[in-house]
Amino acid sequence: MKQPLSFPEYERSVHRWGRFSIVLGLLIMLAVPTAVSVYYDAWPPLTPVLKGLLGVLPVFGTVGVIEAFTFAPMLGSGGSYLSFITGNLTALKVPCALNAMESAGVKPATPEGEVISTIAVAASAITTTIVLALGVLLLGQLTPLITSPLMQPVFGNILPALFGALAVVYIAKNPRLAITPLVLMTTLFLLMPSLASSVGVLVPVGALVTIGAARILYQKKLI
């Protein structure tokens, strides 16, 4: 009978397969435009490509690095690899992982949290894929419903509903700790609504503010 892996062995296995999956995902993503260019012998000029990259790379490159440092401690190794391959971290993967760990009574950055987070992210990715597949198959029948004025408020409030429900749990656990980042972020978004497009950058800002506030409250023995 094969012996179960120890946690260090499990971690090494996750990193090995995770790196392989990331590289494979990048190759598959680049394979389609490369195949089209080869088949039609139509290669894009280098200058327009560089101009396009200069317009988006500073923003998305920075956000990608920030998200890796911000979300990896929450998701663990397996959850991070799965999340960055399948995407939609802020709106779906991170809330699913945090809620699953909360329900299971485990903490991030622990062996138990690592396993629960990975399972939650995997289940989320599978569910999303199934829902998207059904949506594509039923697109013709669903289009009148999706585009109807009745449904527009629904799509405009998905993220507030998702994070509002998740925030209530964490705010209720420690209101004193939650009040500082809550007031700061609410004030920033009210004064500068354009910041809504920079959520990836503001997440680490909120995290640093929360850590600083927690340190001060801890020193004053208020938490």
Coordinates of C-alpha atoms in Angstrom, one line a residue:
M1 CA 0.0 0.0 0.0
K2 CA 1.4 3.4 -1.0
Q3 CA 2.2 5.7 1.8
P4 CA 0.5 9.1 1.8
L5 CA 2.7 12.1 1.0
S6 CA 4.0 14.2 3.8
F7 CA 3.2 17.9 3.6
P8 CA 6.7 19.0 2.3
E9 CA 6.5 16.3 -0.4
Y10 CA 3.0 17.5 -1.2
E11 CA 4.2 21.1 -1.5
R12 CA 7.1 20.1 -3.8
S13 CA 4.6 18.1 -6.0
V14 CA 2.2 21.1 -6.1
H15 CA 5.0 23.4 -7.2
R16 CA 6.3 21.0 -9.8
W17 CA 2.9 20.4 -11.4
G18 CA 1.9 24.1 -10.9
R19 CA 4.9 25.4 -12.8
F20 CA 4.3 22.9 -15.6
S21 CA 0.7 23.9 -15.8
I22 CA 1.5 27.6 -15.9
V23 CA 4.0 27.1 -18.8
L24 CA 1.6 24.8 -20.6
G25 CA -1.2 27.3 -20.2
L26 CA 1.0 30.1 -21.6
L27 CA 2.0 27.9 -24.6
I28 CA -1.7 27.0 -25.3
M29 CA -2.7 30.7 -25.0
L30 CA 0.0 31.7 -27.6
A31 CA -0.6 28.7 -29.8
V32 CA -3.8 30.0 -31.4
P33 CA -2.5 33.4 -32.7
T34 CA 0.7 31.8 -33.7
A35 CA -1.1 29.0 -35.6
V36 CA -3.3 31.7 -37.4
S37 CA -0.2 33.7 -38.3
V38 CA 1.6 30.7 -39.7
Y39 CA -1.4 29.4 -41.6
Y40 CA -2.2 32.7 -43.3
D41 CA 1.4 33.9 -43.3
A42 CA 0.2 37.2 -41.7
W43 CA 2.5 38.3 -39.0
P44 CA 1.7 41.6 -37.1
P45 CA 4.3 44.3 -37.5
L46 CA 6.5 44.7 -34.4
T47 CA 5.9 48.4 -33.9
P48 CA 2.1 48.2 -33.4
V49 CA 2.5 45.2 -31.1
L50 CA 5.0 47.2 -28.9
K51 CA 2.8 50.2 -28.9
G52 CA -0.1 48.1 -27.8
L53 CA 2.0 46.5 -25.1
L54 CA 3.2 49.8 -23.8
G55 CA -0.4 50.8 -23.3
V56 CA -1.5 47.9 -21.2
L57 CA 1.7 46.2 -19.8
P58 CA 2.5 48.8 -17.1
V59 CA -1.0 48.5 -15.6
F60 CA -1.7 44.8 -16.0
G61 CA 1.9 43.8 -15.3
T62 CA 1.9 45.8 -12.0
V63 CA -1.5 44.4 -11.0
G64 CA -0.3 40.9 -11.8
V65 CA 2.8 41.1 -9.6
I66 CA 0.7 42.8 -6.8
E67 CA -2.0 40.1 -6.9
A68 CA 0.7 37.3 -6.7
F69 CA 2.1 38.8 -3.5
T70 CA -1.3 39.6 -2.1
F71 CA -3.4 36.6 -2.9
A72 CA -0.8 33.8 -2.6
P73 CA -0.6 33.9 1.2
M74 CA -4.5 33.6 1.3
L75 CA -4.8 30.8 -1.3
G76 CA -1.7 28.7 -0.6
S77 CA 0.4 27.1 -3.3
G78 CA -2.2 24.8 -5.0
G79 CA -5.0 27.4 -4.9
S80 CA -2.7 30.1 -6.3
Y81 CA -1.6 28.0 -9.3
L82 CA -5.2 27.0 -10.1
S83 CA -6.4 30.6 -9.6
F84 CA -3.8 32.2 -11.8
I85 CA -4.4 29.6 -14.5
T86 CA -8.2 29.8 -14.5
G87 CA -8.4 33.6 -13.7
N88 CA -11.2 35.6 -12.0
L89 CA -9.4 35.8 -8.7
T90 CA -10.9 38.9 -7.1
A91 CA -14.5 38.2 -8.0
L92 CA -14.6 34.4 -7.5
K93 CA -11.6 32.3 -6.6
V94 CA -10.5 34.3 -3.5
P95 CA -14.0 34.6 -2.0
C96 CA -14.6 30.9 -2.6
A97 CA -11.3 29.9 -0.9
L98 CA -11.8 32.2 2.1
N99 CA -15.4 31.2 2.6
A100 CA -14.4 27.5 2.4
M101 CA -11.6 27.9 5.0
E102 CA -14.0 29.9 7.2
S103 CA -16.6 27.1 7.0
A104 CA -14.1 24.4 7.6
G105 CA -12.6 26.3 10.6
V106 CA -9.1 26.3 9.2
K107 CA -6.6 29.2 8.7
P108 CA -4.7 30.2 5.6
A109 CA -1.0 29.3 5.4
T110 CA -1.6 26.0 7.2
P111 CA -1.6 22.5 5.8
E112 CA -5.3 22.2 6.4
G113 CA -6.0 25.6 4.8
E114 CA -3.8 24.7 1.8
V115 CA -5.9 21.6 1.1
I116 CA -9.3 23.3 1.6
S117 CA -8.3 26.3 -0.5
T118 CA -7.1 24.1 -3.4
I119 CA -10.3 22.0 -3.3
A120 CA -12.5 25.2 -3.1
V121 CA -10.7 26.8 -6.1
A122 CA -10.8 23.6 -8.1
A123 CA -14.6 23.2 -7.4
S124 CA -15.1 26.9 -8.4
A125 CA -13.2 26.5 -11.6
I126 CA -15.1 23.3 -12.6
T127 CA -18.4 25.0 -11.7
T128 CA -17.5 28.0 -13.8
T129 CA -16.5 25.9 -16.7
I130 CA -19.8 24.0 -16.6
V131 CA -21.9 27.2 -16.3
L132 CA -20.0 28.8 -19.2
A133 CA -20.4 25.7 -21.4
L134 CA -24.1 25.7 -20.7
G135 CA -24.3 29.5 -21.4
V136 CA -22.6 29.0 -24.8
L137 CA -25.0 26.1 -25.7
L138 CA -28.0 28.1 -24.6
L139 CA -26.9 31.5 -25.7
G140 CA -29.6 31.9 -28.3
Q141 CA -32.4 31.1 -25.8
L142 CA -30.9 33.2 -23.0
T143 CA -30.0 36.3 -24.9
P144 CA -33.5 37.9 -24.7
L145 CA -33.5 37.3 -20.9
I146 CA -29.9 38.5 -20.3
T147 CA -30.3 41.7 -22.4
S148 CA -33.7 42.6 -20.9
P149 CA -33.9 45.8 -18.8
L150 CA -35.3 43.7 -16.0
M151 CA -31.9 41.9 -15.6
Q152 CA -29.6 44.8 -15.9
P153 CA -29.6 45.7 -12.2
V154 CA -28.7 42.1 -11.4
F155 CA -25.5 42.2 -13.4
G156 CA -24.6 45.6 -12.1
N157 CA -24.7 44.4 -8.5
I158 CA -23.1 41.0 -8.6
L159 CA -19.8 42.1 -7.1
P160 CA -21.4 44.3 -4.3
A161 CA -23.6 41.4 -3.4
L162 CA -20.7 38.9 -3.3
F163 CA -18.3 41.0 -1.4
G164 CA -21.0 42.5 0.8
A165 CA -22.0 39.0 2.1
L166 CA -18.4 38.0 2.5
A167 CA -17.5 41.3 4.3
V168 CA -20.3 41.0 6.9
V169 CA -18.7 37.8 8.2
Y170 CA -15.2 39.2 8.6
I171 CA -16.4 42.6 9.9
A172 CA -18.6 40.9 12.5
K173 CA -15.6 38.9 13.7
N174 CA -13.6 42.0 14.7
P175 CA -15.3 45.3 14.1
R176 CA -12.5 47.4 15.6
L177 CA -10.0 46.0 13.2
A178 CA -12.3 46.4 10.2
I179 CA -13.4 50.0 10.7
T180 CA -10.1 51.6 9.6
P181 CA -9.8 50.0 6.1
L182 CA -13.6 50.1 5.6
V183 CA -13.7 53.9 6.3
L184 CA -10.5 54.5 4.2
M185 CA -11.6 52.6 1.1
T186 CA -15.2 53.9 1.3
T187 CA -13.9 57.5 1.4
L188 CA -11.5 56.9 -1.5
F189 CA -14.1 55.4 -3.7
L190 CA -16.6 58.2 -2.9
L191 CA -14.1 60.9 -3.5
M192 CA -12.5 59.3 -6.6
P193 CA -14.9 56.8 -8.3
S194 CA -12.4 56.2 -11.1
L195 CA -10.4 54.1 -8.6
A196 CA -12.9 51.3 -9.2
S197 CA -10.7 50.3 -12.2
S198 CA -7.6 50.0 -9.9
V199 CA -8.9 47.4 -7.5
G200 CA -5.9 45.2 -8.0
V201 CA -3.6 48.1 -6.9
L202 CA -5.8 49.1 -3.9
V203 CA -6.0 45.6 -2.4
P204 CA -2.4 45.7 -1.1
V205 CA -2.9 49.3 0.0
G206 CA -5.9 48.2 2.1
A207 CA -3.9 45.2 3.4
L208 CA -1.0 47.5 4.5
V209 CA -3.4 49.9 6.2
T210 CA -5.1 47.0 8.0
I211 CA -1.8 45.6 9.2
G212 CA -0.8 49.0 10.5
A213 CA -4.1 49.6 12.2
A214 CA -4.0 46.1 13.7
R215 CA -0.5 46.8 15.1
I216 CA -1.6 50.0 16.8
L217 CA -4.7 48.4 18.2
Y218 CA -2.7 45.4 19.5
Q219 CA -0.2 47.7 21.2
K220 CA -3.0 49.5 22.9
K221 CA -4.5 46.2 23.9
L222 CA -7.8 47.0 22.1
I223 CA -7.8 43.7 20.1

